[in-house]
Coordinates of C-alpha atoms and ligand atoms in Angstrom, one line a residue:
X180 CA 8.3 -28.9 0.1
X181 CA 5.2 -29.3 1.5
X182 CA 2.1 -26.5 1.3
X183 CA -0.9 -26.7 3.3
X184 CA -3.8 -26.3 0.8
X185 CA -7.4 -25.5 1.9
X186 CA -8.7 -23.8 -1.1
X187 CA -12.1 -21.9 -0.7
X188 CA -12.3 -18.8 -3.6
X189 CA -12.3 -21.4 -6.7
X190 CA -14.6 -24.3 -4.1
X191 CA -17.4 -22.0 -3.3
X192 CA -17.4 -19.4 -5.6
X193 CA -19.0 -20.0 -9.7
X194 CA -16.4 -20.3 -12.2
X195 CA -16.5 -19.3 -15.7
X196 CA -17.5 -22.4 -18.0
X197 CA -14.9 -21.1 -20.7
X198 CA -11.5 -23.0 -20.4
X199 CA -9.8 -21.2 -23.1
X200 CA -7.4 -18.0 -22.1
X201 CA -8.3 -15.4 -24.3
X202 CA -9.5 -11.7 -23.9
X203 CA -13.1 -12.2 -23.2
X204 CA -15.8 -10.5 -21.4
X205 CA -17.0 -12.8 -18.3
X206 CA -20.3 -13.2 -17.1
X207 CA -21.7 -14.6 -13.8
X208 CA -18.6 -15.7 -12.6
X209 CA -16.1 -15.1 -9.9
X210 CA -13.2 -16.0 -11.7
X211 CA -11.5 -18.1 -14.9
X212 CA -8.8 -20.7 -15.2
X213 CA -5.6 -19.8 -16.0
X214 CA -2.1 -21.0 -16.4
X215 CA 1.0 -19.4 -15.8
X216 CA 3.6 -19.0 -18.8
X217 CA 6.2 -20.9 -18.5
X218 CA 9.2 -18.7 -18.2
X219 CA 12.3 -19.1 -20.1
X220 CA 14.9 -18.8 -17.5
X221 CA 13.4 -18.8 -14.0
X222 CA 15.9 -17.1 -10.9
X223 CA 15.3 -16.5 -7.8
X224 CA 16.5 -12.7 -6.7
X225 CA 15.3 -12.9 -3.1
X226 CA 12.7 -14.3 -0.5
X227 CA 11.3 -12.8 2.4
X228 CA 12.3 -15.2 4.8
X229 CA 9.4 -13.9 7.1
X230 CA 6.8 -15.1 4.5
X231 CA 8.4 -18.5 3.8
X232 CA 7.7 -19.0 8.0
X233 CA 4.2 -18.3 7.7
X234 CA 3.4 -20.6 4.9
X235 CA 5.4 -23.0 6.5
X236 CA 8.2 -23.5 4.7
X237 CA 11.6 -23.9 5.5
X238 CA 15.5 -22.1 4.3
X239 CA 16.1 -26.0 2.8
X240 CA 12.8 -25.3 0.6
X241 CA 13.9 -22.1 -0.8
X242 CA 16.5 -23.9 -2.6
X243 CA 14.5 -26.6 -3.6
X244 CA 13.8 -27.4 -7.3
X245 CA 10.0 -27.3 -6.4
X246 CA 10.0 -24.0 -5.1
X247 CA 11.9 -22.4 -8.1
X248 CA 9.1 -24.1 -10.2
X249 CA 6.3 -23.1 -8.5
X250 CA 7.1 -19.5 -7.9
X251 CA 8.4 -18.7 -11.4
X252 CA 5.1 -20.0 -12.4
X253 CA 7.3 -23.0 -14.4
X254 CA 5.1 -25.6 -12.6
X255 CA 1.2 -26.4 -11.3
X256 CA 0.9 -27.3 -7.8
X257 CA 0.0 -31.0 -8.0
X258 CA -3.9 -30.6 -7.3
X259 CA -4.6 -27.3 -8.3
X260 CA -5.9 -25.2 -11.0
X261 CA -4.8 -22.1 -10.8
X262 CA -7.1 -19.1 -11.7
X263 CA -7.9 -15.2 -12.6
X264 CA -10.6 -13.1 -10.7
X265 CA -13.0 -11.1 -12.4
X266 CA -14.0 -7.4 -11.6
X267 CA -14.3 -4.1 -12.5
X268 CA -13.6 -0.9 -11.2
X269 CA -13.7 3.3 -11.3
X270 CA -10.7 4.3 -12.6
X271 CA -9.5 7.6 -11.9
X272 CA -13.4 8.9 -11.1
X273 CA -14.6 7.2 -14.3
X274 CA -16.3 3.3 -14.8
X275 CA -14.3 1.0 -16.5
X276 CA -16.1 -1.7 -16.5
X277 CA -14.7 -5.3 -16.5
X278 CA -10.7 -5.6 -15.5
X279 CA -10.0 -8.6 -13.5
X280 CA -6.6 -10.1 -12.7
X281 CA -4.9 -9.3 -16.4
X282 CA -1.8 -9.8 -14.9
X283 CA -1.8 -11.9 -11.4
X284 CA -2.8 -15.2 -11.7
X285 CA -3.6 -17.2 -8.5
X286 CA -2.1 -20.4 -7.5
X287 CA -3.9 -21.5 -4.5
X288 CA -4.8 -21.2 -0.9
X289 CA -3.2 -22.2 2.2
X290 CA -4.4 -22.6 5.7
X291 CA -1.5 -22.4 8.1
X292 CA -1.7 -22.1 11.9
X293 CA -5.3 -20.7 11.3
X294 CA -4.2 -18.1 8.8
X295 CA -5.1 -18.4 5.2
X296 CA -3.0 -17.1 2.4
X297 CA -3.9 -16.8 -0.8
X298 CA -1.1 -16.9 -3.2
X299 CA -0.7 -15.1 -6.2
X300 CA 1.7 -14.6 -9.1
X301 CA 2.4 -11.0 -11.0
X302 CA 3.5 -11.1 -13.8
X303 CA 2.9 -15.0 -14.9
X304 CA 1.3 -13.9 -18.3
X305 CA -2.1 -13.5 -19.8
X306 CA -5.4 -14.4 -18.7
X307 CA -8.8 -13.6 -20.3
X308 CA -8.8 -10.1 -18.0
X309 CA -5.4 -8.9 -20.2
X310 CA -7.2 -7.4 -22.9
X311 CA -4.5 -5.9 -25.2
X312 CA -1.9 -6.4 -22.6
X313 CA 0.9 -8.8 -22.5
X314 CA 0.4 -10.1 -18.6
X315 CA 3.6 -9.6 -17.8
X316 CA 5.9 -7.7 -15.2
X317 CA 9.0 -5.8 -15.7
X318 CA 11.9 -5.8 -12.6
X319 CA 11.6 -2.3 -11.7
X320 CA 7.9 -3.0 -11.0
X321 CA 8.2 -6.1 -9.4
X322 CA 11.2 -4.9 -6.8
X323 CA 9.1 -2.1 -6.1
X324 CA 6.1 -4.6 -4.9
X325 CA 8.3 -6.6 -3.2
X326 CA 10.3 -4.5 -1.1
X327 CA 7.6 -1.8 0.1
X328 CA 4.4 -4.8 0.5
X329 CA 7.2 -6.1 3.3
X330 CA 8.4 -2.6 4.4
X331 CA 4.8 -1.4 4.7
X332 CA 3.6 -5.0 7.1
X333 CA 6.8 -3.7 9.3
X334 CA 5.4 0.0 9.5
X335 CA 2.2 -1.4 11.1
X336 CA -0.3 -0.5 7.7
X337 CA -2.7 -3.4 7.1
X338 CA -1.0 -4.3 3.4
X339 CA -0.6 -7.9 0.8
X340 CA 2.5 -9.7 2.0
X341 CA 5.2 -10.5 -1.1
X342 CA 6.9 -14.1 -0.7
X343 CA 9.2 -13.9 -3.5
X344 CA 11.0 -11.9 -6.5
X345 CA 11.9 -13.9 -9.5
X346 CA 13.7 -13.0 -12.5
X347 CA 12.1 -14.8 -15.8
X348 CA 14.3 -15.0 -17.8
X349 CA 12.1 -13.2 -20.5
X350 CA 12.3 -9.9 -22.3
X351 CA 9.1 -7.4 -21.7
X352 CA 8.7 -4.9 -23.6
X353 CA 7.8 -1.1 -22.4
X354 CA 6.9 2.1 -23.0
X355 CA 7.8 3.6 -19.6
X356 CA 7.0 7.3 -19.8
X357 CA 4.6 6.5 -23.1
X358 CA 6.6 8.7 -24.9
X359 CA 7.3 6.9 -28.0
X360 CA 10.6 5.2 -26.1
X361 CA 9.4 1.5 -26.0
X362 CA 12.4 -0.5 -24.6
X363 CA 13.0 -4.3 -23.4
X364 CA 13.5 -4.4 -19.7
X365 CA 13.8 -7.7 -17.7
X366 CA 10.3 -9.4 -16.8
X367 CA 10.2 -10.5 -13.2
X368 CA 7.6 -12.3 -11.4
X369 CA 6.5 -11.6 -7.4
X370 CA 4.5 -14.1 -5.5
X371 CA 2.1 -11.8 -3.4
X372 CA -0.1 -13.3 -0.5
X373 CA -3.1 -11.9 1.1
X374 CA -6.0 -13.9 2.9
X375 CA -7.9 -12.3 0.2
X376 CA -7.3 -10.3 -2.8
X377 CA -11.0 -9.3 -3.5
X378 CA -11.6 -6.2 -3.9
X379 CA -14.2 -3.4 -4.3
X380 CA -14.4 -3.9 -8.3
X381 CA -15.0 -7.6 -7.6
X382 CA -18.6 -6.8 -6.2
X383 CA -18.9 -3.8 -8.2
X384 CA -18.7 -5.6 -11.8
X385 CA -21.9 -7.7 -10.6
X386 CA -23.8 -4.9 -9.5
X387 CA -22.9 -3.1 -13.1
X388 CA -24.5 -6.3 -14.1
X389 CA -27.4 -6.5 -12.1
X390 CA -26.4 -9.8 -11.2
X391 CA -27.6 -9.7 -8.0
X392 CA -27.7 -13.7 -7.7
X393 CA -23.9 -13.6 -7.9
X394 CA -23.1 -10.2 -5.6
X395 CA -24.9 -11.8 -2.8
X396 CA -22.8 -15.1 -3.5
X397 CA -19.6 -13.7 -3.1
X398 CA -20.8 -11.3 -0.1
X399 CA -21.9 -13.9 1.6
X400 CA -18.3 -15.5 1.0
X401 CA -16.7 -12.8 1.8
X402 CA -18.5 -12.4 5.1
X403 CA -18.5 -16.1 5.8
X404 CA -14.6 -16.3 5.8
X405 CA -13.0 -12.9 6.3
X406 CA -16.0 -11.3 8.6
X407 CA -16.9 -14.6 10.8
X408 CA -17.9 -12.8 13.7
X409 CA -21.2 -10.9 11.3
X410 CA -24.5 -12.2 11.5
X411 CA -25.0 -14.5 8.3
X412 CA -27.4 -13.3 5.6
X413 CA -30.0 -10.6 6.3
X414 CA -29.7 -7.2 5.6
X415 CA -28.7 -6.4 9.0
X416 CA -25.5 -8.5 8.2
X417 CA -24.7 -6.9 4.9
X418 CA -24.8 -3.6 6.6
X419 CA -22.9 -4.4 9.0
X420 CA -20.3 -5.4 6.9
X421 CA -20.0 -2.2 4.6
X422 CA -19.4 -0.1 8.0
X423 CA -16.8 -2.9 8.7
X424 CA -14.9 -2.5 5.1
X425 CA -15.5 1.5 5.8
X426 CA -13.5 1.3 9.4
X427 CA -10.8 -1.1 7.9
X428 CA -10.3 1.4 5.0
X429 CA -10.5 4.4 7.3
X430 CA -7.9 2.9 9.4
X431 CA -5.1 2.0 6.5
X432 CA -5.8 5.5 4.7
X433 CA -4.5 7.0 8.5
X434 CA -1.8 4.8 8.7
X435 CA -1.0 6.1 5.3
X436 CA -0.9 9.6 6.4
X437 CA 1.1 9.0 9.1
X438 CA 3.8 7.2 7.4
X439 CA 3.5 9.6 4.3
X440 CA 2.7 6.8 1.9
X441 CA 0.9 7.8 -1.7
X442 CA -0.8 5.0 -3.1
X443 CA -1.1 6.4 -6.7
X444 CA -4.0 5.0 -8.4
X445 CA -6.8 4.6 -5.7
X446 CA -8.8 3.3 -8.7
X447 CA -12.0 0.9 -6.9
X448 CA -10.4 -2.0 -8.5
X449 CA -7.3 -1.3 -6.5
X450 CA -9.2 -1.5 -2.8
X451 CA -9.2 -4.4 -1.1
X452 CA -12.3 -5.7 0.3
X453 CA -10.3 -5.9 4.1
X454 CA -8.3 -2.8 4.2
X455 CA -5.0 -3.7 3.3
X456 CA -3.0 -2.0 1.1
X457 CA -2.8 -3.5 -2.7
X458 CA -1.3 -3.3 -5.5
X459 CA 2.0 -1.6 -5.4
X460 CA 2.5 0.5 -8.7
X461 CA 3.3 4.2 -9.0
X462 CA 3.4 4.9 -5.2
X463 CA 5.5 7.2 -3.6
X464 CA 6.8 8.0 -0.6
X465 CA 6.7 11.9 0.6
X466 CA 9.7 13.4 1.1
X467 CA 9.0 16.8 1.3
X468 CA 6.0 17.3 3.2
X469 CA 3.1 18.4 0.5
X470 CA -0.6 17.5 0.6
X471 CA -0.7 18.2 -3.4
X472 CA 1.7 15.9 -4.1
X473 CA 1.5 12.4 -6.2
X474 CA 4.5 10.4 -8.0
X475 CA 2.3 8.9 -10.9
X476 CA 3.0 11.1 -13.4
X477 CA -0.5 10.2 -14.9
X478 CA -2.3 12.1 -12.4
X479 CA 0.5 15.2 -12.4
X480 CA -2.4 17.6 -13.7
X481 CA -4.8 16.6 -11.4
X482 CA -3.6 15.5 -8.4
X483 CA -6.7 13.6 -7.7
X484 CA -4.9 10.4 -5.9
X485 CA -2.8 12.9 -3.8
X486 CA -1.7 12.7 -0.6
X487 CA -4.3 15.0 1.1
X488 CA -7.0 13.6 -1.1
X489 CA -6.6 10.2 0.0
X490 CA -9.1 10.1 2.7
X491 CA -11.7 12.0 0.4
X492 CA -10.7 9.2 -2.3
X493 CA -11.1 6.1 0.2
X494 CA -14.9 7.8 1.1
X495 CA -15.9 8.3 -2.8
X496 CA -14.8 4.8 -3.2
X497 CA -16.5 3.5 0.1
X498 CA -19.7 4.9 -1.9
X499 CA -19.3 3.6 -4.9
X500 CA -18.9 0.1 -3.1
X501 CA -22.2 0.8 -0.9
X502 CA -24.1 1.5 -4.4
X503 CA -22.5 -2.0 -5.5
X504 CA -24.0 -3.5 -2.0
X505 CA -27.8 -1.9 -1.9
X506 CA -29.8 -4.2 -3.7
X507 CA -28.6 -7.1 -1.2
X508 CA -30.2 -4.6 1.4
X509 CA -32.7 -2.8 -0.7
X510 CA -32.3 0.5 0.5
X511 CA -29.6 3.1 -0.2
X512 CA -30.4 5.2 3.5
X513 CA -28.5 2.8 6.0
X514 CA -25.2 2.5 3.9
X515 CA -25.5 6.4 3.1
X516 CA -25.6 6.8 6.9
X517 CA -22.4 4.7 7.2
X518 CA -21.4 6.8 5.0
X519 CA -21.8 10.4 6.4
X520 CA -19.9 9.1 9.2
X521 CA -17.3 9.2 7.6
X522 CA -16.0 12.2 8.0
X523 CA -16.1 12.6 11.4
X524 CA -14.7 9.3 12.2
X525 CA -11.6 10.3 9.9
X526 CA -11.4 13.9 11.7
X527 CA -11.2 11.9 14.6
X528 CA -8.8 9.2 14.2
X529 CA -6.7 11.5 12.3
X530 CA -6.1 13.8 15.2
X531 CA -5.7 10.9 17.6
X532 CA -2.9 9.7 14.7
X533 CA -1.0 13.1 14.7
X534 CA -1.3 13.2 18.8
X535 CA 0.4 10.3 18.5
X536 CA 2.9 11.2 16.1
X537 CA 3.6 15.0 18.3
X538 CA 3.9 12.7 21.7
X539 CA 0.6 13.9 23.2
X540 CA -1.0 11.6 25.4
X541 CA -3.5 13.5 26.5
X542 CA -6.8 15.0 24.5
X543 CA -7.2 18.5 24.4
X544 CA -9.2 21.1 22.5
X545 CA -6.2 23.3 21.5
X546 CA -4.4 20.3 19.8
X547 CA -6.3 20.7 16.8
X548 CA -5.1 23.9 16.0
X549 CA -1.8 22.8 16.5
X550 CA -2.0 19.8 13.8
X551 CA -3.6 22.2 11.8
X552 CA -0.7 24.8 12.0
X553 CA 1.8 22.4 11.5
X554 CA 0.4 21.0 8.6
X555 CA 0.5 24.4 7.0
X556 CA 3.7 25.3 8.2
X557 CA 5.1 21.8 7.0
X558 CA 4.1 22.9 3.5
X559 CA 5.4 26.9 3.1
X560 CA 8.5 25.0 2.1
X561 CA 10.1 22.4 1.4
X562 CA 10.2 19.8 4.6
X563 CA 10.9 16.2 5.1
X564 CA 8.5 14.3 6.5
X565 CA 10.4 11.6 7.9
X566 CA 13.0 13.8 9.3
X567 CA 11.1 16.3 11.0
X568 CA 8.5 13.7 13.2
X569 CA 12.1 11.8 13.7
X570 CA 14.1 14.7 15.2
X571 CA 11.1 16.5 16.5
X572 CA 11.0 13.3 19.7
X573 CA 14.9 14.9 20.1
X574 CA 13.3 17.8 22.2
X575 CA 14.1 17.9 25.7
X576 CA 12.1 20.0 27.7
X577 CA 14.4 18.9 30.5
X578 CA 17.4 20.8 29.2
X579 CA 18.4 24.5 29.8
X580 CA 17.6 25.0 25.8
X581 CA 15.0 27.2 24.7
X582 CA 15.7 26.8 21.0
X583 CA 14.6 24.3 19.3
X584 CA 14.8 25.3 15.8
X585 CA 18.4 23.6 15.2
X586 CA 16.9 20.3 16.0
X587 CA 14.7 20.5 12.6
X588 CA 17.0 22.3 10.9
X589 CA 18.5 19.0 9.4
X590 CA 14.8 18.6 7.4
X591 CA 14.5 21.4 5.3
X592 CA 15.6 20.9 1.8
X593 CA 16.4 24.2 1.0
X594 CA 18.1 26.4 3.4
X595 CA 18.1 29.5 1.2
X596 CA 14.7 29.3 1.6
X597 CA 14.7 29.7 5.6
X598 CA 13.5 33.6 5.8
X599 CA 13.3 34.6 9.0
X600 CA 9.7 35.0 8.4
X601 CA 9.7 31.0 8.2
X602 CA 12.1 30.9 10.8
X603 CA 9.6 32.7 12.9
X604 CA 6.7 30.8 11.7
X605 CA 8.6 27.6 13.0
X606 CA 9.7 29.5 15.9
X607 CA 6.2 30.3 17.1
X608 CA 4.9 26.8 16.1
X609 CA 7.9 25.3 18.5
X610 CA 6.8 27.7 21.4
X611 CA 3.2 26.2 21.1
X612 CA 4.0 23.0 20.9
X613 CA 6.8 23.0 23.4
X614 CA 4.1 24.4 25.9
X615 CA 1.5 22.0 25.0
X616 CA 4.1 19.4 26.1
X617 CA 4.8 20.7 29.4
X618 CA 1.2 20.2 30.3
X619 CA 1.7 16.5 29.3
X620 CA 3.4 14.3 32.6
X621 CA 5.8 12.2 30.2
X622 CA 9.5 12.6 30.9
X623 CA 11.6 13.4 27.6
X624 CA 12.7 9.5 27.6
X625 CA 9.3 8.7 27.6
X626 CA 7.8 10.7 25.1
X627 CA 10.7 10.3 22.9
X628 CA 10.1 6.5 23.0
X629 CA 6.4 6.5 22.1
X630 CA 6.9 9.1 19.3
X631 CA 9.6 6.8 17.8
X632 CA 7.3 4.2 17.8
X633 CA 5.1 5.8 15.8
X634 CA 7.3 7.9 13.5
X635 CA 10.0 6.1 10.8
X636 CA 13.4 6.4 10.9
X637 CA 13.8 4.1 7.8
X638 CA 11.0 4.3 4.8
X639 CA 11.2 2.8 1.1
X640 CA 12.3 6.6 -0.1
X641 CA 11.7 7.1 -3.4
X642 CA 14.9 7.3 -4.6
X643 CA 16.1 4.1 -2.5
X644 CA 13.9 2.2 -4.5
X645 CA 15.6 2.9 -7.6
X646 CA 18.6 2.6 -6.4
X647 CA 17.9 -1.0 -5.7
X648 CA 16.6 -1.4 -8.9
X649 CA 19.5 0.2 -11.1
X650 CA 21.9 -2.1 -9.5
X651 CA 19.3 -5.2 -10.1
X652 CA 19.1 -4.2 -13.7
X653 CA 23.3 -4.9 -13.8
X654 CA 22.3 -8.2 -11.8
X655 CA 23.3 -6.9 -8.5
X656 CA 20.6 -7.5 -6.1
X657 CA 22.4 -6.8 -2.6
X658 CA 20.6 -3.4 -2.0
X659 CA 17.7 -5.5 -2.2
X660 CA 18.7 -7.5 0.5
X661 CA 20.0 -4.2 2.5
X662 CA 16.6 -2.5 2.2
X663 CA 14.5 -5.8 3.4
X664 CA 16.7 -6.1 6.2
X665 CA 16.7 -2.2 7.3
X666 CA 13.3 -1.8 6.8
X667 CA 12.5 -4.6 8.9
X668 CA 12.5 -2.4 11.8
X669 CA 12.0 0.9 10.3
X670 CA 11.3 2.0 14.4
X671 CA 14.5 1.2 15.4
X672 CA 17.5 3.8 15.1
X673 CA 20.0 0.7 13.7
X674 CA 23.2 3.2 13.5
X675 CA 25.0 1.0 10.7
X676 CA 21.9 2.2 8.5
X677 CA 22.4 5.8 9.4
X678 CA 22.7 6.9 5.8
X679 CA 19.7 6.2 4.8
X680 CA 18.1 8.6 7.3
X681 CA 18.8 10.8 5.0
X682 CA 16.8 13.4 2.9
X683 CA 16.4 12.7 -0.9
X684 CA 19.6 13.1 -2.8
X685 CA 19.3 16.5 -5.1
X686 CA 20.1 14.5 -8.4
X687 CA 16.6 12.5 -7.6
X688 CA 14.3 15.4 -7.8
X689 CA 13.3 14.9 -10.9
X690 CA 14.9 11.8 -12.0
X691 CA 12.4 9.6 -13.4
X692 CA 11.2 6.5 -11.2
X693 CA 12.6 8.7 -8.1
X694 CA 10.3 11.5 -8.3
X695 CA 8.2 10.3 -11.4
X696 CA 6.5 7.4 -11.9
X697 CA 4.3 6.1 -14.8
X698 CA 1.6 3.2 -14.6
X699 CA 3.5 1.5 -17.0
X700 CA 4.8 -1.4 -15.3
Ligands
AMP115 P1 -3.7 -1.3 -12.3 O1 -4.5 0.0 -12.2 O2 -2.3 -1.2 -12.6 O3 -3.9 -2.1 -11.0 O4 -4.3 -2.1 -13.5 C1 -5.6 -1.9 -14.0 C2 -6.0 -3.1 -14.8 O5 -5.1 -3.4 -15.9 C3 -6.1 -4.4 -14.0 O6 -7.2 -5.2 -14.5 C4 -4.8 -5.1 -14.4 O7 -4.9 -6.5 -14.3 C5 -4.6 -4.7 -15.8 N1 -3.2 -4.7 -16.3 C6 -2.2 -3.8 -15.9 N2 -1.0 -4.2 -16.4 C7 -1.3 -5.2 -17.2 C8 -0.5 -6.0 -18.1 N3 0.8 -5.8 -18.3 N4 -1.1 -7.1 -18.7 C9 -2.4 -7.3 -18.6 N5 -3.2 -6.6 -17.8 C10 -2.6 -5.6 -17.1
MG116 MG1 -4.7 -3.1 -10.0

């Protein structure tokens, strides 16, 4: 097994002086050495074959002594030290201070075909950023990183790749709804791969600092390597960059909306400096259709990571990381500008997004109205997502039909709620839509076709999720296998997964890890 190492975050970046891994506050550095715990009883539960291509590795690897080793954290690289990154972060509106990688520890970089991945394992035990925490990852956690990091690169959302899902062989203990219940579960380890896992806290904890010697270190860095094409140093440069992070961030949180994804815990130390999705904990998937709604059961009371407040979140993060960034420029007013363009940018792309999603090609000033209505409509009750943009491409405008009602029908969850004053409020909606279509010149193929493309059949439900895990738990991992596969082309209709297009079992509703999930993890 051979891995192409071109290491740059631990070469270029300052390193804290202290060796020794315990809890610690650390100062002017970018990161700390760190070894992963050996684990008792290292197994492998599955690989994306995908991600062992694009490091350059082969099937004949995966079963490879070395690669158990390495993966399971049992062994070094030869040649490298691995590490954990400091930062900080907001979490949940509120500054934390220092966090840093308590529980992912990195292993190295590699430069493949002009692509670098940095690798990194979760779960692989303390570092000096655990604090009281033990470092370590439970199954449930770990199968929920691995499957949706590779379901959501399929989708088309900008997201951290996962490599691999080990089992450790060790006990963790957890208090999953901290309720008093602590129980063992088993610990697992994922390798994750990114070209970068930095993140807004990691500039954020220097600026907290007022270490402005080190922020402009790693900006400069992080400009030099995952912004080439930016004019180096200057203010000019640095500005440019924050409207960059801003558009990359703008752009996921849309492909977010348009999949129906709820990240959970849009803390600032959970946003990656390049607009990719990270760190996969209590997200959710929206089944029915509800702009209120979160799965982590931590924010049930205030809904503040919700899915209609995710756009508002990405901006108040945006501007925490612009106050991070203005003493590289020396002026708040340029990034603020950045800033109130926000809105109209996302108002923008988001109704391009939904055009896309209705099958409208062209721009017009009614559609906006139209989103709008749905939107409300979508919520008076009870509606899956999925479903409906699915069977809404099923309209033919071609046919002799006028009612199109029966063609949703299959995504409400519960009929006995279908007045006929909803009915009618669909009915109307339908009549407004279906005429806005006839002014597009797309045949019913056609516009079925590009609305597939941009609407799921298959997503990492909720309740599929723990379905995979509760057989994993009694050591069956095929389900896990099923789901990768599937949701490999979650575009596609692929008939022999039919039953998964299928609308969240009642028993799930409010099972917990279905429609409840915890931080815990
Ligand atoms: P999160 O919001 O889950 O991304 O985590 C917030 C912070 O807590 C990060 O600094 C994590 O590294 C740390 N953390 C979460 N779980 C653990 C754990 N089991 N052990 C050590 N640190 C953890
Ligand atoms: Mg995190």
């Amino acid at each position: 097994m051979k891995l192409k190492i071109d290491e740059t975050f631990n070469r270029e970046l300052p390193k804290d002086p202290i060796k020794d891994n315990y809890p610690r506050q650390v100062v002017e550095s970018c990161y700390s050495v760190a070894t992963p715990r050996i684990p008792t009883e290292p197994q492998i539960i599955h690989v994306s074959d995908e991600m062992m291509q694009a490091i350059g590795l082969t099937e004949h690897d995966k079963s490879s002594k070395k690669f158990l080793d390495i993966f399971s954290g049992k062994k070094v690289i030869e040649g490298t030290e691995p590490y954990a990154m400091c930062y900080g972060g907001h979490q949940f509106g509120h500054w934390a201070g220092q966090l840093g990688d308590g529980r992912a520890i990195n292993l190295t970089e590699l430069l493949v075909e002009g692509n670098r991945w940095a690798l990194q394992l979760k779960g692989a035990g303390v570092t000096p950023y655990s604090r009281t925490a033990d470092g370590l990852a439970v199954l449930r956690s770990s199968v929920r990183e691995h499957l949706c990091s590779e379901a959501m690169y399929h989708l088309g959302v900008p997201t951290t790749r996962s490599l691999s899902l080990m089992l450790t062989g060790d006990q963790v203990l957890r208090d999953m709804m901290y309720d008093g219940n602590p129980k063992y579960e088993k610990g697992a380890v994922v390798c994750r791969l990114a070209p970068s896992f930095i993140r807004f806290g990691n500039f954020q904890i220097f600026a907290s600092r007022r270490d402005e010697k080190n922020l402009k270190i790693l900006t400069d860095y992080t400009i030099r390597h995952f912004f080439p094409h930016i004019e180096k140093g200057g203010e000019k440069g640095y500005i440019q960059f924050f409207e960059e992070v801003l558009d990359r961030t703008l752009d996921m949180v849309i492909h977010w909306q348009r999949v129906g994804f709820v990240h959970g815990v849009m803390n600032t130390d959970n946003l990656s400096i390049l607009g990719s999705t990270i760190d996969y904990g209590p997200y959710g998937w929206l089944e029915g259709y509800d702009h209120q709604w979160t799965p982590n059961t931590t924010d049930r009371q205030h809904h503040r990571y919700g899915y209609g407040k995710q756009p508002d979140i990405a901006l108040w993060n945006l501007a925490q990381l612009g106050s991070a960034l203005v003493p590289l420029i020396g002026e708040a007013q340029p990034l603020q500008e950045i800033l109130n363009g926000y809105k109209d940018k996302y108002q923008s792309n988001y109704l391009s997004m939904m055009r896309s999603k209705l099958g409208l090609s062209q721009t017009l000033a009614v559609d906006l109205a139209l989103v709008e209505e749905l939107e409300d409509i979508l919520q008076v009750t009870e509606t899956d997502m999925t479903i409906f943009f699915r069977n809404l491409a099923n309209i033919q405008l071609e046919s002799t039909h006028t009612n199109f009602f029966p063609l949703i029908n299959d995504a409400f969850y519960k009929s006995e709620e279908l007045t006929e004053v909803i009915k009618k409020l669909w009915n109307d909606w339908l009549t407004k839509y279906t005429e806005r279509l006839r002014i597009e010149n797309s045949t019913d193929r056609e516009r079925k076709e590009s609305m597939d493309a941009v609407n799921p059949k298959y997503v990492l439900r909720n309740y599929m999720a723990q379905l995979a895990i509760d057989k994993a738990d009694n050591g069956d991992y095929s389900l896990i296998g099923t789901f990768y596969q599937m949701l490999k082309s979650p575009y596609s209709e692929q008939p022999e997964y039919q039953e998964w297009f299928a609308k969240r079992p009642e028993w799930a509703r409010h099972k917990v890890g279905c429609s409840m999930l915890s931080c815990s993890s």
